[in-house]
mmCIF file of C-alpha atoms and ligand atoms in Angstrom:
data_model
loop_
_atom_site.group_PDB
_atom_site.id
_atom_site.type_symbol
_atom_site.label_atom_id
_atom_site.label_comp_id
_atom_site.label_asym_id
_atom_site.label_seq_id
_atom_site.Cartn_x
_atom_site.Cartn_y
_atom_site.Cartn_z
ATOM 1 C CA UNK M 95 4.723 0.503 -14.992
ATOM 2 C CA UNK M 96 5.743 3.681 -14.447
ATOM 3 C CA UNK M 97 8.267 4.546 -11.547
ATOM 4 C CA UNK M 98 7.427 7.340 -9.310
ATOM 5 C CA UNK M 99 9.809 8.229 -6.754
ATOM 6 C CA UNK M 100 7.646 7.991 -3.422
ATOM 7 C CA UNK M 101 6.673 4.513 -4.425
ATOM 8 C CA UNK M 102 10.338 3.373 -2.721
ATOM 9 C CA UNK M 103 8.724 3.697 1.079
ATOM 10 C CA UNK M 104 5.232 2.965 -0.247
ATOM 11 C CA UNK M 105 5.572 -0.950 1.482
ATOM 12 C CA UNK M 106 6.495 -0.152 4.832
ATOM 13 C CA UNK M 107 4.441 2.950 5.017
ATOM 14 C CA UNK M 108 1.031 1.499 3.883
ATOM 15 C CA UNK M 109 2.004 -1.920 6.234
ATOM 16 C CA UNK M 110 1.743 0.410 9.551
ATOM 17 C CA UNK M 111 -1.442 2.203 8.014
ATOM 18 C CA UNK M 112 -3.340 -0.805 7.066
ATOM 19 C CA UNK M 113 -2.407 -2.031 10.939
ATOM 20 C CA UNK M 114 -3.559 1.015 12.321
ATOM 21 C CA UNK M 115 -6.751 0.803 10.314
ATOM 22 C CA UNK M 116 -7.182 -3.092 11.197
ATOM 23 C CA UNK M 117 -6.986 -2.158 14.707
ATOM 24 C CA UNK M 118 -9.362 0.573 14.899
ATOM 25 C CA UNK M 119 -12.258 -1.501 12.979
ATOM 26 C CA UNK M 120 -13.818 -3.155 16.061
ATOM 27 C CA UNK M 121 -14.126 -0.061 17.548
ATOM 28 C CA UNK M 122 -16.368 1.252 14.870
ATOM 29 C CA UNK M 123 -20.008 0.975 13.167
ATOM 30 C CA UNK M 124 -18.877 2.072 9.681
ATOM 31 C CA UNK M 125 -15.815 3.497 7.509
ATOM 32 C CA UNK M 126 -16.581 7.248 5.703
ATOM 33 C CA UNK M 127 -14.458 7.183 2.892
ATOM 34 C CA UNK M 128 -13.919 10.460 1.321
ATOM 35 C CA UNK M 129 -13.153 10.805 -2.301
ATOM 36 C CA UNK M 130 -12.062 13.376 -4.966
ATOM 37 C CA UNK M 131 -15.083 14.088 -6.651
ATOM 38 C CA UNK M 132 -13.029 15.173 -9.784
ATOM 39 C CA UNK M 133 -11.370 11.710 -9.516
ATOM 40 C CA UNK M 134 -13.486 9.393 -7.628
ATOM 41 C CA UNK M 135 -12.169 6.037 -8.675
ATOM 42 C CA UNK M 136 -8.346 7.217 -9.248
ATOM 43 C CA UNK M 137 -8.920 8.758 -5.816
ATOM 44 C CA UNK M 138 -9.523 5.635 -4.203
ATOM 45 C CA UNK M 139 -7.902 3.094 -2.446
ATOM 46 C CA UNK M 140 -8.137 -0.437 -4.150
ATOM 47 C CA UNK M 141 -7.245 -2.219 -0.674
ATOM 48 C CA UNK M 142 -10.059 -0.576 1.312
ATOM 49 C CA UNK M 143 -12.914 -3.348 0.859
ATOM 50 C CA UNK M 144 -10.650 -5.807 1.501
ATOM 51 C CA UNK M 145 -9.313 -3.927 4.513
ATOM 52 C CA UNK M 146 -12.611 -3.478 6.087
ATOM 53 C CA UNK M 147 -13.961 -6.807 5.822
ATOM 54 C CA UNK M 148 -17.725 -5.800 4.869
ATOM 55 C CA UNK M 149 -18.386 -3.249 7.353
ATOM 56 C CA UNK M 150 -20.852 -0.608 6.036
ATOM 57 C CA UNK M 151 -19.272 2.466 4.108
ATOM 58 C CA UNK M 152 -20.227 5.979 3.049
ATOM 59 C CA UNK M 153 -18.748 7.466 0.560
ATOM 60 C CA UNK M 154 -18.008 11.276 0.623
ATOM 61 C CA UNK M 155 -18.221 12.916 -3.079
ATOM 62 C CA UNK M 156 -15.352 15.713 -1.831
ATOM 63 C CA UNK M 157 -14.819 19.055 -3.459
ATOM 64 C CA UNK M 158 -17.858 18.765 -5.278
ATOM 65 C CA UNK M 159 -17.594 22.261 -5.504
ATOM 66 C CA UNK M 160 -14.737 21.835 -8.139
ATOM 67 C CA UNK M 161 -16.301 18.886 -9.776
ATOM 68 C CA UNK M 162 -19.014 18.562 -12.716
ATOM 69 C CA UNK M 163 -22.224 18.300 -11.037
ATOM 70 C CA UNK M 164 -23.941 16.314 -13.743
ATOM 71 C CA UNK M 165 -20.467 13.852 -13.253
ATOM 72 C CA UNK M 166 -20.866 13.977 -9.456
ATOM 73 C CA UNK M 167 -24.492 12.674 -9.747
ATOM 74 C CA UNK M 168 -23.225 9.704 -12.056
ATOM 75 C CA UNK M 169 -20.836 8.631 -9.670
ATOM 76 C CA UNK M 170 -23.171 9.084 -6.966
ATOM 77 C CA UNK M 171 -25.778 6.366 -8.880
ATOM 78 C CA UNK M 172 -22.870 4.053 -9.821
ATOM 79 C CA UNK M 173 -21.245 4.142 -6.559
ATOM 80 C CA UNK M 174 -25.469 3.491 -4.785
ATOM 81 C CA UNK M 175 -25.695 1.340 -7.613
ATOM 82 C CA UNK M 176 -23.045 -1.135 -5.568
ATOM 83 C CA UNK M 177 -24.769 -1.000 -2.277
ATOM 84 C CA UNK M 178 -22.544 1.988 -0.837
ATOM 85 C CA UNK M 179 -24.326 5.235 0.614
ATOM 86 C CA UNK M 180 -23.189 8.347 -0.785
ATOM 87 C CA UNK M 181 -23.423 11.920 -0.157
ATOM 88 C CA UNK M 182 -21.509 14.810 -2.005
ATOM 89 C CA UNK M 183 -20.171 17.259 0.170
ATOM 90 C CA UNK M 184 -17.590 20.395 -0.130
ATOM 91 C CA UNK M 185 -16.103 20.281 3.220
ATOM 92 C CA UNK M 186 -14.582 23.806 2.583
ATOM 93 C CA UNK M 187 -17.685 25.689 3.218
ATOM 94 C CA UNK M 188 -19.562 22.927 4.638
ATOM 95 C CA UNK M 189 -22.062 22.682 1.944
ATOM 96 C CA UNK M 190 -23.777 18.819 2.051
ATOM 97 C CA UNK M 191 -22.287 17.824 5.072
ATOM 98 C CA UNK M 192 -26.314 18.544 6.556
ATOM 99 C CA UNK M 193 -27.217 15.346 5.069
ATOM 100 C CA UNK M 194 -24.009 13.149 6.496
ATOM 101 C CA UNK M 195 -26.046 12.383 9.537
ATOM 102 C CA UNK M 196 -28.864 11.035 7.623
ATOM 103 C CA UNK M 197 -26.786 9.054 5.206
ATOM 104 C CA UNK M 198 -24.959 7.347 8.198
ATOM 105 C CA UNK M 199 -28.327 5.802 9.740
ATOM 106 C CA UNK M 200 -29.517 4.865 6.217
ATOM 107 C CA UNK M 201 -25.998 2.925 6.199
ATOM 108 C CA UNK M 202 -26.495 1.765 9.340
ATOM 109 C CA UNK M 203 -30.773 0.930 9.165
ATOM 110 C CA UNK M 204 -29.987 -2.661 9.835
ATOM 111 C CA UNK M 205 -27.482 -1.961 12.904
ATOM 112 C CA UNK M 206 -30.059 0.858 14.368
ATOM 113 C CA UNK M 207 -33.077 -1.634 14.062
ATOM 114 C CA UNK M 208 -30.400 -4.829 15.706
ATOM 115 C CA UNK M 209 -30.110 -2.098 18.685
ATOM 116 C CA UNK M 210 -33.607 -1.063 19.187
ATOM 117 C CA UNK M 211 -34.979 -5.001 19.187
ATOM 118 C CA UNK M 212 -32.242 -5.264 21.976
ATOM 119 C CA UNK M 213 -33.346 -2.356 23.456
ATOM 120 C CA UNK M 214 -30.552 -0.309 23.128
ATOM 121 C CA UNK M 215 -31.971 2.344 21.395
ATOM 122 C CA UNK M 216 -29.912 5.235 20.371
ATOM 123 C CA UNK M 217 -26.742 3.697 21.478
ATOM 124 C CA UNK M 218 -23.971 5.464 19.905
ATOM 125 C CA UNK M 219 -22.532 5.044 16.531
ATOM 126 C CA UNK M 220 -18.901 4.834 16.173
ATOM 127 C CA UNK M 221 -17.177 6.202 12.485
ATOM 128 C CA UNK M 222 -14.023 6.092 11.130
ATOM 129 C CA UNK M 223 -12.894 8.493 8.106
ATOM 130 C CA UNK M 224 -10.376 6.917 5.333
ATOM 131 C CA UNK M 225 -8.983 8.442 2.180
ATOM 132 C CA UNK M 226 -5.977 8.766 0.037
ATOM 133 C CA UNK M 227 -3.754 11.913 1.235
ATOM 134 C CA UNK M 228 -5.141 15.644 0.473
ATOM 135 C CA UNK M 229 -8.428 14.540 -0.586
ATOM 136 C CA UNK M 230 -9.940 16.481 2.433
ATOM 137 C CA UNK M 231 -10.333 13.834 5.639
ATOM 138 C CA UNK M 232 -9.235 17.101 8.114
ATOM 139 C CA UNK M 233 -11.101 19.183 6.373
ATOM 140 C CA UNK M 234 -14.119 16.858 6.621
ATOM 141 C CA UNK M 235 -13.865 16.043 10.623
ATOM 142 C CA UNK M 236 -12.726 20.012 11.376
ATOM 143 C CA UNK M 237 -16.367 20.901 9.541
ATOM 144 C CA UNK M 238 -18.082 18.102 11.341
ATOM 145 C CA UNK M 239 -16.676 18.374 14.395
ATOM 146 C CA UNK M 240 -15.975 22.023 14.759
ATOM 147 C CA UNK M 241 -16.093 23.642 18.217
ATOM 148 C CA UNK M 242 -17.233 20.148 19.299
ATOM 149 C CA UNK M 243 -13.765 19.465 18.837
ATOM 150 C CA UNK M 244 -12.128 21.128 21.566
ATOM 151 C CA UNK M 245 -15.081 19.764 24.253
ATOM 152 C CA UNK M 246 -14.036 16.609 24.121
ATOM 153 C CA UNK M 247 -10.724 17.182 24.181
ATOM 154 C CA UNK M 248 -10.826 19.429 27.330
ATOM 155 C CA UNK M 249 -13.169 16.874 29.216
ATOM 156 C CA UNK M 250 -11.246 15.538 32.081
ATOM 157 C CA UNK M 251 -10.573 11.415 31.996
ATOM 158 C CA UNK M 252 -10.739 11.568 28.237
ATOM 159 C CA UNK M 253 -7.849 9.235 26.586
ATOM 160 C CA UNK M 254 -5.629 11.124 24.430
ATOM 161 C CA UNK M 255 -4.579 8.152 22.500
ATOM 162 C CA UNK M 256 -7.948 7.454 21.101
ATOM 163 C CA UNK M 257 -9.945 10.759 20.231
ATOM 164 C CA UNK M 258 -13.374 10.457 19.861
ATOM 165 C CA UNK M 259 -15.221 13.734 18.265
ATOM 166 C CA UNK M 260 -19.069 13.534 19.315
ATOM 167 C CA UNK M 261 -21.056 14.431 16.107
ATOM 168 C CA UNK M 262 -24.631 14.587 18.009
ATOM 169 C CA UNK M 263 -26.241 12.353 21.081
ATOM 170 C CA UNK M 264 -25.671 9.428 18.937
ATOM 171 C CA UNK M 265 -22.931 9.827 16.727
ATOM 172 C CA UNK M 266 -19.215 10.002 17.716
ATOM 173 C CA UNK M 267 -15.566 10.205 15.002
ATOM 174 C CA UNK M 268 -12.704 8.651 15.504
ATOM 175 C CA UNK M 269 -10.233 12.122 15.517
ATOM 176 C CA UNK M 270 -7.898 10.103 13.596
ATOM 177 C CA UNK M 271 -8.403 9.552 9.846
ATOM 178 C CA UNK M 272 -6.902 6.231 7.937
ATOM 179 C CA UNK M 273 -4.658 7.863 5.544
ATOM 180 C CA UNK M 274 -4.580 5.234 2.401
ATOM 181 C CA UNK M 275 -2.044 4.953 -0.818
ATOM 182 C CA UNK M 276 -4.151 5.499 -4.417
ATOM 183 C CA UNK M 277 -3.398 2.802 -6.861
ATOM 184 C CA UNK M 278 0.182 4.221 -7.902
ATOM 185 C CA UNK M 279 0.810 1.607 -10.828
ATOM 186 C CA UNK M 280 -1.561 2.740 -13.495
ATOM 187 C CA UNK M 281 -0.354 5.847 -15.390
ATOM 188 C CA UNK M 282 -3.286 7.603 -15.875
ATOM 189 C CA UNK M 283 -4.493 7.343 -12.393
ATOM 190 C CA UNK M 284 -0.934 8.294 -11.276
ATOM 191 C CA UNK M 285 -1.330 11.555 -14.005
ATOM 192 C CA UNK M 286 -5.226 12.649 -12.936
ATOM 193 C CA UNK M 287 -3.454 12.218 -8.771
ATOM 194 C CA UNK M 288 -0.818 14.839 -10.565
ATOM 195 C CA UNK M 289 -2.986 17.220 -11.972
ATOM 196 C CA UNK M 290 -5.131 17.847 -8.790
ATOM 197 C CA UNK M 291 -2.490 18.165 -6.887
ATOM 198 C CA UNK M 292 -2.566 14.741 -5.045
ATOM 199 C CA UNK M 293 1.053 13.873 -5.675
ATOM 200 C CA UNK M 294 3.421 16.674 -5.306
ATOM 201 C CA UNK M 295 4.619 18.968 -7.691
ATOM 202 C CA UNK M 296 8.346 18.083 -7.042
ATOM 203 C CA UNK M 297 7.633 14.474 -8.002
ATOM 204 C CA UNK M 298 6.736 15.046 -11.220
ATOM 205 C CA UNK M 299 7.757 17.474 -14.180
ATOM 206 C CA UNK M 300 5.933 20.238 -13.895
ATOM 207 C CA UNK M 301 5.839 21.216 -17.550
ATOM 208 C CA UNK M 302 5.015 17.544 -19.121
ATOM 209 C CA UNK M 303 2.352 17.511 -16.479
ATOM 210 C CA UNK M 304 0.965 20.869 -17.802
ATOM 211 C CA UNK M 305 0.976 19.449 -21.495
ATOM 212 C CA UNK M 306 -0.911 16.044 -20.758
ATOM 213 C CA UNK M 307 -3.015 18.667 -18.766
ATOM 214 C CA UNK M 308 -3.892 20.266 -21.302
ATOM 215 C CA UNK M 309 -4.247 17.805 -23.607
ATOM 216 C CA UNK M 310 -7.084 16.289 -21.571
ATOM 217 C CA UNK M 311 -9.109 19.215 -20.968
ATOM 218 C CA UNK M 312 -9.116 20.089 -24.962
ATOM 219 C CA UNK M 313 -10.390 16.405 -25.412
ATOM 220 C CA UNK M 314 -12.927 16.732 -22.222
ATOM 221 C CA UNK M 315 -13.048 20.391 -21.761
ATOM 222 C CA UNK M 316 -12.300 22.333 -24.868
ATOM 223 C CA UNK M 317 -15.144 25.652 -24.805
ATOM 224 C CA UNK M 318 -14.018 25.829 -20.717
ATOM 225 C CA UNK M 319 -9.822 26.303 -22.275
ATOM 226 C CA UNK M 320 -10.872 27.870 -24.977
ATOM 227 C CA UNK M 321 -12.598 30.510 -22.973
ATOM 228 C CA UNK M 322 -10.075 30.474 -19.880
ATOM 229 C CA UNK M 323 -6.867 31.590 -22.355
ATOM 230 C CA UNK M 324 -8.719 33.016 -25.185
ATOM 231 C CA UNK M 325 -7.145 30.369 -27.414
ATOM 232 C CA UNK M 326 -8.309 28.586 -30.059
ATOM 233 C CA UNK M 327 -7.385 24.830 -30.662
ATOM 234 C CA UNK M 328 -7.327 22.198 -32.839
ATOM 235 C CA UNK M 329 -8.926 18.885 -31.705
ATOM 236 C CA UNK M 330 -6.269 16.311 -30.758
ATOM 237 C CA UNK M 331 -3.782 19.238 -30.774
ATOM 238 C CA UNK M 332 -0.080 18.278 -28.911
ATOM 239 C CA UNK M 333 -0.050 19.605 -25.197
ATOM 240 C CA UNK M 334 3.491 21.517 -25.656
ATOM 241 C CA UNK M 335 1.516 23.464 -28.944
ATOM 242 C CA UNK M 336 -1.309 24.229 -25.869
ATOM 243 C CA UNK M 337 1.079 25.263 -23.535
ATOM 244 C CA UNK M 338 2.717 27.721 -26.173
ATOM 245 C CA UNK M 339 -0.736 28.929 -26.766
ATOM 246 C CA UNK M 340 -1.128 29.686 -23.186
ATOM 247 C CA UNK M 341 1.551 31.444 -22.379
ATOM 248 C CA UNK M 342 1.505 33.638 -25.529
ATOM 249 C CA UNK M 343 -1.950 34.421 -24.574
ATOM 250 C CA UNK M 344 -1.142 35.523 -21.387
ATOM 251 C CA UNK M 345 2.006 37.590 -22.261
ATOM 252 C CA UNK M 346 4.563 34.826 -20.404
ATOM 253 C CA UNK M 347 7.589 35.840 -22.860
ATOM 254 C CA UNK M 348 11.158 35.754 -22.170
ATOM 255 C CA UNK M 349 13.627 37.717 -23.791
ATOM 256 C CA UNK M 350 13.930 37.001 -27.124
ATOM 257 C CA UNK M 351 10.314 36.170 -28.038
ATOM 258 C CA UNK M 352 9.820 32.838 -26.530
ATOM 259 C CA UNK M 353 7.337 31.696 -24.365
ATOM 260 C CA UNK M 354 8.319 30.874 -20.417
ATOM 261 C CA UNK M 355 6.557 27.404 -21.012
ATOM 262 C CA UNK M 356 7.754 27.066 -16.951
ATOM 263 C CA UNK M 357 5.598 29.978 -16.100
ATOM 264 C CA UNK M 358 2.451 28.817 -18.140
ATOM 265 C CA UNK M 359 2.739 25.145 -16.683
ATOM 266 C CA UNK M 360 2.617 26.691 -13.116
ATOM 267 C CA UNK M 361 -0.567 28.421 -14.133
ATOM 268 C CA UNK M 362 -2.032 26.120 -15.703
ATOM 269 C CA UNK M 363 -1.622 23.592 -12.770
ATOM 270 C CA UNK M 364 -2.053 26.118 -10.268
ATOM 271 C CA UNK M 365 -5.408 27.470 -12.029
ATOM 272 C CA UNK M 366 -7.168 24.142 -12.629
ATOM 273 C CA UNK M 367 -6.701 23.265 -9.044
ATOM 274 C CA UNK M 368 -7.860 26.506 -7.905
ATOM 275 C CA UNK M 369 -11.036 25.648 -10.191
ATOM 276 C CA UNK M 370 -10.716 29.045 -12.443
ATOM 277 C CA UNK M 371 -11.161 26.662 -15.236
ATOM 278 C CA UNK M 372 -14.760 25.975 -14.041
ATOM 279 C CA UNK M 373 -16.350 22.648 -12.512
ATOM 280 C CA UNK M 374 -13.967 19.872 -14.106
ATOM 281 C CA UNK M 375 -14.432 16.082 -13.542
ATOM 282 C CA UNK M 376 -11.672 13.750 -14.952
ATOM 283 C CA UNK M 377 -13.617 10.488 -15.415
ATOM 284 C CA UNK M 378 -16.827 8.816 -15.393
ATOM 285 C CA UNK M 379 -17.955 5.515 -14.367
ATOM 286 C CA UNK M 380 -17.378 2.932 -16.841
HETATM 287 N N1 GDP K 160 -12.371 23.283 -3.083
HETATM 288 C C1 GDP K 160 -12.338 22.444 -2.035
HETATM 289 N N2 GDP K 160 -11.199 22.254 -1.358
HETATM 290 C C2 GDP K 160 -11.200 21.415 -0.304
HETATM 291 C C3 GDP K 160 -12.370 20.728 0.098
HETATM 292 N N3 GDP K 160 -12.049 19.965 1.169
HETATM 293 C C4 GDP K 160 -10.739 20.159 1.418
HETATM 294 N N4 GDP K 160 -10.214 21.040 0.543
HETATM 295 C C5 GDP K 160 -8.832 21.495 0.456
HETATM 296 O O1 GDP K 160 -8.011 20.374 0.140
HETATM 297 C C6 GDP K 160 -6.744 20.468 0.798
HETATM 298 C C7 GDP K 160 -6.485 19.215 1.614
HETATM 299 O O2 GDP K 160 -7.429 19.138 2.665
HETATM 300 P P1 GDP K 160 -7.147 18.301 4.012
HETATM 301 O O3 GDP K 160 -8.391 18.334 4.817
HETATM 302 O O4 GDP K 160 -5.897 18.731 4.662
HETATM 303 O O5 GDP K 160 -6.930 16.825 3.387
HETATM 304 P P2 GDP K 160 -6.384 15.489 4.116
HETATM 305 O O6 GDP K 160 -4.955 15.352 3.716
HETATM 306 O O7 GDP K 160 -7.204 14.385 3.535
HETATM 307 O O8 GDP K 160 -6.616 15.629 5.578
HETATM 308 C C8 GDP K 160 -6.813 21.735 1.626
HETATM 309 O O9 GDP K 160 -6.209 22.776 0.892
HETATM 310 C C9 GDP K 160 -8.303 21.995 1.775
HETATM 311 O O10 GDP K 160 -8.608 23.352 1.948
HETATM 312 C C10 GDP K 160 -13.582 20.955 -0.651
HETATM 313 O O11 GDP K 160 -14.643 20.381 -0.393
HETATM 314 N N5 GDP K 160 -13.496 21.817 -1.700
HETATM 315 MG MG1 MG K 161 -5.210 15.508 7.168
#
């Protein structure tokens, strides 16, 4: 196991979140739990199905803009394949977030039908958004929400405590997402949390990050590198040869000759998460 600083208040911290989420549950229909799409599983929380004791769940394919689209649609069937309801969405421009609504009544067909038999037809559903820090659960209720927002905030006799964003007539967010801990204690799920930016940069070394970086994307990725530095490489080649490559290739020199391997990590990190490498997914369902 592999010690990562943060990890020392991870206990105490995730105790008070799991409460919070516990005591929110009974006040909603279903959980929306957003994902990385480049990382879906290592963007998860392990604790969540436990946590939420069976209530229905939509998953949210995030930043599918930055993701492999082919990779997005596997995960989409694998994750459908296990009963959950799934939508990709990039909640930056908004793009799939049309058919959220939809997906929440498919998740929720059995609920809906419960209510009209009693009938309480169109009563309103009550969500609540999880997900693992910076995977976009702000992003998600700002785009859902938007001017909505401020309404219900400004309506007189509304509870600050509890914010409730209404989605449409019958649909209504809790304004408070469950932020969740990834699974920490694998390595490579730590690493793939790294390289999108999940875990800060001043946790980890920014230049051995770079390296197993690169590494990966000449095993996964190689024409998309290739093509980004104007490089070629060997298969199986050593990240720190990569990162030389790199920065040579982009003119990152320090006096003397030698190549600000600093300067090309940054890039590197900082150009992969800004998706100049092109649409990048990390893993695949097993
Ligand atoms: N490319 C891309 N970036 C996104 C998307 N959704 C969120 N982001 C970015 O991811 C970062 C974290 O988003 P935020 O909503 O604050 O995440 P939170 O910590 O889960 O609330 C921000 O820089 C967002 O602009 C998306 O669908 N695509
Ligand atoms: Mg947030």
């Amino acid at each position: 196991m592999t010690e990562i600083p943060s990890i020392q208040w991870f206990p105490g911290h995730m105790t008070k979140t799991k409460r919070m989420i516990k005591a929110s549950l009974p006040l909603v229909d279903a959980v929306v739990e957003i994902l990385d799409a480049r990382i879906p599983e290592s963007s998860r929380n392990p604790d969540l199905q436990s946590l939420i004791e069976g209530k229905p769940r939509i998953v949210v394919l995030n930043k599918c803009d930055t993701a492999d689209e082919s990779s997005t649609q596997k995960w989409a069937e694998y994750y459908r394949s296990q009963g959950l309801t799934v939508i990709a969405a990039d909640c930056r421009s908004g793009k799939g977030l049309n058919k959220f609504a939809s997906a929440v009544k498919s998740a929720l067909a059995s609920l809906i039908e419960k209510n009209k038999a009693k009938g309480m037809e169109g009563r309103v559903l009550h969500l609540m958004v999880v997900g693992i820090p910076n995977v976009g659960k702000s992003s998600f209720i700002n785009r859902l929400a938007g001017q909505k927002k401020a309404k219900v905030e400004d309506r007189p006799g509304v509870t600050r405590t509890k914010q409730w964003v209404k989605l449409s007539d019958d649909m209504e967010l809790l304004d408070m997402p469950g932020v969740l801990w990834p699974k920490f204690e694998d390595m490579s799920v730590g690493e793939k949390l790294a390289f999108t930016g999940a875990i800060k940069d001043d946790v980890v070394d920014v230049e051995t990050l770079a390296c197993r970086l690169l590494y990966v994307l000449n095993d996964l990725y190689r024409n998309e590198l290739t093509a980004r530095y104007k490089i070629q490489t060997e298969e199986n080649e050593d990240g720190y040869e990569l990162l030389q490559k790199v920065g040579k290739a982009r003119g990152m020199l320090v006096s003397g000759g030698e190549v600000n391997t600093e300067r090309a990590a940054i890039t590197v990190l900082d150009e992969f998460r800004g998706g100049k490498l092109g649409r990048i997914t990390l893993e695949l369902p097993t």
